[in-house]
mmCIF file of C-alpha atoms in Angstrom:
data_model
loop_
_atom_site.group_PDB
_atom_site.id
_atom_site.type_symbol
_atom_site.label_atom_id
_atom_site.label_comp_id
_atom_site.label_asym_id
_atom_site.label_seq_id
_atom_site.Cartn_x
_atom_site.Cartn_y
_atom_site.Cartn_z
ATOM 1 C CA UNK A 80 80.404 100.362 109.443
ATOM 2 C CA UNK A 81 78.975 97.543 107.151
ATOM 3 C CA UNK A 82 79.171 94.170 107.624
ATOM 4 C CA UNK A 83 79.722 90.594 106.647
ATOM 5 C CA UNK A 84 76.478 90.047 104.467
ATOM 6 C CA UNK A 85 73.774 87.715 105.545
ATOM 7 C CA UNK A 86 74.949 84.110 104.026
ATOM 8 C CA UNK A 87 78.404 85.266 103.122
ATOM 9 C CA UNK A 88 81.356 83.439 103.749
ATOM 10 C CA UNK A 89 83.385 83.137 106.363
ATOM 11 C CA UNK A 90 86.450 85.289 107.463
ATOM 12 C CA UNK A 91 87.654 81.154 107.479
ATOM 13 C CA UNK A 92 86.191 80.079 104.701
ATOM 14 C CA UNK A 93 87.684 83.773 102.487
ATOM 15 C CA UNK A 94 91.357 82.463 103.508
ATOM 16 C CA UNK A 95 90.748 79.119 102.275
ATOM 17 C CA UNK A 96 88.889 80.421 99.184
ATOM 18 C CA UNK A 97 91.770 82.355 98.626
ATOM 19 C CA UNK A 98 94.636 79.360 99.746
ATOM 20 C CA UNK A 99 92.571 77.919 96.337
ATOM 21 C CA UNK A 100 92.607 81.678 94.144
ATOM 22 C CA UNK A 101 97.408 81.777 95.040
ATOM 23 C CA UNK A 102 97.497 77.788 93.608
ATOM 24 C CA UNK A 103 98.501 77.971 89.957
ATOM 25 C CA UNK A 104 97.642 74.241 89.659
ATOM 26 C CA UNK A 105 94.313 72.990 88.497
ATOM 27 C CA UNK A 106 90.898 75.376 87.522
ATOM 28 C CA UNK A 107 89.974 75.128 90.936
ATOM 29 C CA UNK A 108 90.735 78.688 91.162
ATOM 30 C CA UNK A 109 87.847 79.746 89.305
ATOM 31 C CA UNK A 110 85.656 78.964 91.357
ATOM 32 C CA UNK A 111 87.652 81.351 93.515
ATOM 33 C CA UNK A 112 88.314 84.042 92.039
ATOM 34 C CA UNK A 113 84.503 83.901 90.887
ATOM 35 C CA UNK A 114 83.669 83.194 95.113
ATOM 36 C CA UNK A 115 86.234 85.887 96.841
ATOM 37 C CA UNK A 116 84.498 88.118 93.396
ATOM 38 C CA UNK A 117 80.993 87.644 94.622
ATOM 39 C CA UNK A 118 81.761 87.772 98.590
ATOM 40 C CA UNK A 119 83.601 91.495 98.195
ATOM 41 C CA UNK A 120 79.931 93.590 95.872
ATOM 42 C CA UNK A 121 78.881 92.573 99.678
ATOM 43 C CA UNK A 122 78.362 95.645 100.894
ATOM 44 C CA UNK A 123 75.657 93.493 103.894
ATOM 45 C CA UNK A 124 73.161 96.424 103.049
ATOM 46 C CA UNK A 125 70.637 96.051 100.929
ATOM 47 C CA UNK A 126 70.492 99.402 99.966
ATOM 48 C CA UNK A 127 74.435 99.973 98.780
ATOM 49 C CA UNK A 128 74.208 96.714 97.559
ATOM 50 C CA UNK A 129 71.802 98.108 94.686
ATOM 51 C CA UNK A 130 74.203 101.641 94.481
ATOM 52 C CA UNK A 131 76.739 99.528 93.032
ATOM 53 C CA UNK A 132 75.092 97.701 90.727
ATOM 54 C CA UNK A 133 73.432 100.255 89.629
ATOM 55 C CA UNK A 134 76.701 102.908 89.136
ATOM 56 C CA UNK A 135 78.439 99.032 87.513
ATOM 57 C CA UNK A 136 75.285 100.091 85.089
ATOM 58 C CA UNK A 137 75.530 102.853 84.366
ATOM 59 C CA UNK A 138 79.392 102.438 83.841
ATOM 60 C CA UNK A 139 78.623 99.712 81.212
ATOM 61 C CA UNK A 140 76.108 101.994 79.671
ATOM 62 C CA UNK A 141 78.773 104.607 79.385
ATOM 63 C CA UNK A 142 77.341 106.521 81.307
ATOM 64 C CA UNK A 143 80.057 107.862 83.763
ATOM 65 C CA UNK A 144 79.040 110.877 85.345
ATOM 66 C CA UNK A 145 76.201 108.778 86.893
ATOM 67 C CA UNK A 146 78.061 105.342 87.957
ATOM 68 C CA UNK A 147 80.316 108.725 89.979
ATOM 69 C CA UNK A 148 77.592 109.814 91.214
ATOM 70 C CA UNK A 149 76.073 106.066 92.911
ATOM 71 C CA UNK A 150 79.938 105.009 94.247
ATOM 72 C CA UNK A 151 80.525 108.560 96.221
ATOM 73 C CA UNK A 152 77.168 108.446 97.935
ATOM 74 C CA UNK A 153 78.332 104.751 98.367
ATOM 75 C CA UNK A 154 81.474 105.068 99.318
ATOM 76 C CA UNK A 155 80.420 108.144 101.769
ATOM 77 C CA UNK A 156 77.169 106.442 103.456
ATOM 78 C CA UNK A 157 80.114 102.782 103.741
ATOM 79 C CA UNK A 158 83.285 104.134 103.981
ATOM 80 C CA UNK A 159 84.403 100.590 105.103
ATOM 81 C CA UNK A 160 82.804 98.991 101.558
ATOM 82 C CA UNK A 161 85.940 98.020 99.645
ATOM 83 C CA UNK A 162 84.641 97.582 96.550
ATOM 84 C CA UNK A 163 82.797 100.602 96.624
ATOM 85 C CA UNK A 164 86.178 102.891 96.561
ATOM 86 C CA UNK A 165 86.895 100.107 93.628
ATOM 87 C CA UNK A 166 84.640 100.933 91.697
ATOM 88 C CA UNK A 167 84.467 104.486 92.220
ATOM 89 C CA UNK A 168 88.459 104.525 91.122
ATOM 90 C CA UNK A 169 87.513 102.551 88.043
ATOM 91 C CA UNK A 170 85.580 104.993 87.152
ATOM 92 C CA UNK A 171 87.310 108.053 88.158
ATOM 93 C CA UNK A 172 90.557 106.748 86.183
ATOM 94 C CA UNK A 173 88.684 106.493 82.856
ATOM 95 C CA UNK A 174 87.604 109.776 83.263
ATOM 96 C CA UNK A 175 91.278 111.043 83.905
ATOM 97 C CA UNK A 176 90.558 111.810 87.650
ATOM 98 C CA UNK A 177 93.635 109.454 87.525
ATOM 99 C CA UNK A 178 95.135 111.543 91.393
ATOM 100 C CA UNK A 179 90.933 110.772 93.344
ATOM 101 C CA UNK A 180 91.784 107.299 91.642
ATOM 102 C CA UNK A 181 94.537 106.494 92.915
ATOM 103 C CA UNK A 182 93.536 107.546 97.312
ATOM 104 C CA UNK A 183 90.335 105.358 96.753
ATOM 105 C CA UNK A 184 92.509 102.537 95.351
ATOM 106 C CA UNK A 185 94.976 103.079 98.720
ATOM 107 C CA UNK A 186 91.974 103.153 100.501
ATOM 108 C CA UNK A 187 90.240 100.210 98.999
ATOM 109 C CA UNK A 188 93.923 98.195 99.406
ATOM 110 C CA UNK A 189 93.384 100.000 103.520
ATOM 111 C CA UNK A 190 90.066 97.802 103.462
ATOM 112 C CA UNK A 191 91.241 94.753 101.393
ATOM 113 C CA UNK A 192 94.572 94.186 101.264
ATOM 114 C CA UNK A 193 94.569 91.304 99.017
ATOM 115 C CA UNK A 194 92.204 92.681 97.016
ATOM 116 C CA UNK A 195 93.795 90.971 93.563
ATOM 117 C CA UNK A 196 91.742 93.383 91.143
ATOM 118 C CA UNK A 197 92.514 97.237 92.842
ATOM 119 C CA UNK A 198 96.597 96.068 92.869
ATOM 120 C CA UNK A 199 96.129 95.257 88.756
ATOM 121 C CA UNK A 200 94.563 98.515 87.992
ATOM 122 C CA UNK A 201 96.877 99.676 90.184
ATOM 123 C CA UNK A 202 99.444 98.865 87.922
ATOM 124 C CA UNK A 203 97.392 99.802 84.582
ATOM 125 C CA UNK A 204 96.796 103.294 86.018
ATOM 126 C CA UNK A 205 100.811 103.273 87.353
ATOM 127 C CA UNK A 206 101.788 102.116 84.267
ATOM 128 C CA UNK A 207 99.484 104.783 82.048
ATOM 129 C CA UNK A 208 100.906 107.309 83.577
ATOM 130 C CA UNK A 209 104.094 106.468 83.293
ATOM 131 C CA UNK A 210 105.948 104.815 86.443
ATOM 132 C CA UNK A 211 106.319 101.392 85.567
ATOM 133 C CA UNK A 212 108.168 101.059 88.212
ATOM 134 C CA UNK A 213 105.778 100.725 90.760
ATOM 135 C CA UNK A 214 103.573 99.638 87.838
ATOM 136 C CA UNK A 215 106.060 96.248 88.026
ATOM 137 C CA UNK A 216 105.431 96.595 91.571
ATOM 138 C CA UNK A 217 101.722 96.920 91.608
ATOM 139 C CA UNK A 218 101.886 93.577 88.841
ATOM 140 C CA UNK A 219 103.484 91.574 90.852
ATOM 141 C CA UNK A 220 101.483 92.354 93.536
ATOM 142 C CA UNK A 221 97.876 91.219 92.531
ATOM 143 C CA UNK A 222 100.333 87.691 91.099
ATOM 144 C CA UNK A 223 101.486 86.966 93.957
ATOM 145 C CA UNK A 224 97.438 86.762 95.125
ATOM 146 C CA UNK A 225 95.745 85.674 92.416
ATOM 147 C CA UNK A 226 98.652 83.848 89.515
ATOM 148 C CA UNK A 227 96.237 84.033 87.176
ATOM 149 C CA UNK A 228 95.201 87.009 86.141
ATOM 150 C CA UNK A 229 95.612 87.568 82.464
ATOM 151 C CA UNK A 230 95.309 92.012 82.753
ATOM 152 C CA UNK A 231 98.206 90.887 85.591
ATOM 153 C CA UNK A 232 100.377 88.508 83.725
ATOM 154 C CA UNK A 233 100.077 90.568 80.580
ATOM 155 C CA UNK A 234 101.104 93.393 81.932
ATOM 156 C CA UNK A 235 104.456 92.239 84.230
ATOM 157 C CA UNK A 236 105.277 90.650 81.104
ATOM 158 C CA UNK A 237 105.312 93.937 78.621
ATOM 159 C CA UNK A 238 107.170 96.178 81.535
ATOM 160 C CA UNK A 239 109.482 93.054 81.924
ATOM 161 C CA UNK A 240 110.630 93.576 78.183
ATOM 162 C CA UNK A 241 110.019 97.234 79.198
ATOM 163 C CA UNK A 242 112.585 96.469 80.940
ATOM 164 C CA UNK A 243 116.005 93.893 79.471
ATOM 165 C CA UNK A 244 114.536 95.983 75.809
ATOM 166 C CA UNK A 245 113.974 93.830 73.801
ATOM 167 C CA UNK A 246 115.067 96.318 70.726
ATOM 168 C CA UNK A 247 117.706 94.760 67.988
#
């Protein structure tokens, strides 16, 4: 089981960062977002963190097969590390493997229900699959946590326009 890393945010500090993130006024949310994303990228194990970094580098290079391999090793060895599942979901979705990607997002959200990036990713996948109602719900859930997340804002607006119709 992976636990919070040394030097990471305490649970109360993470809760406070989420409170700042949810405040749509001002710019404090930007620092809160960076703090949360940094904390989520820490597994508590240097070896597991290295696997995540290698997977992200492989994804950036377009080598999705290598990324999925690293992320599968990561999720096998750190089954309680939400970032591993969320990253693998992204890689799987980019290869069109939506079923396994959805399962990884489900696991991500079981481990960290406030994972706004996973909720937005879920919304985008559901939208691509044509499930607009559930996609809109995912975008809204993400925005309830992080109201300044542009991808979720755009997704919600796009689906709401589609729902009410904009044709003349």
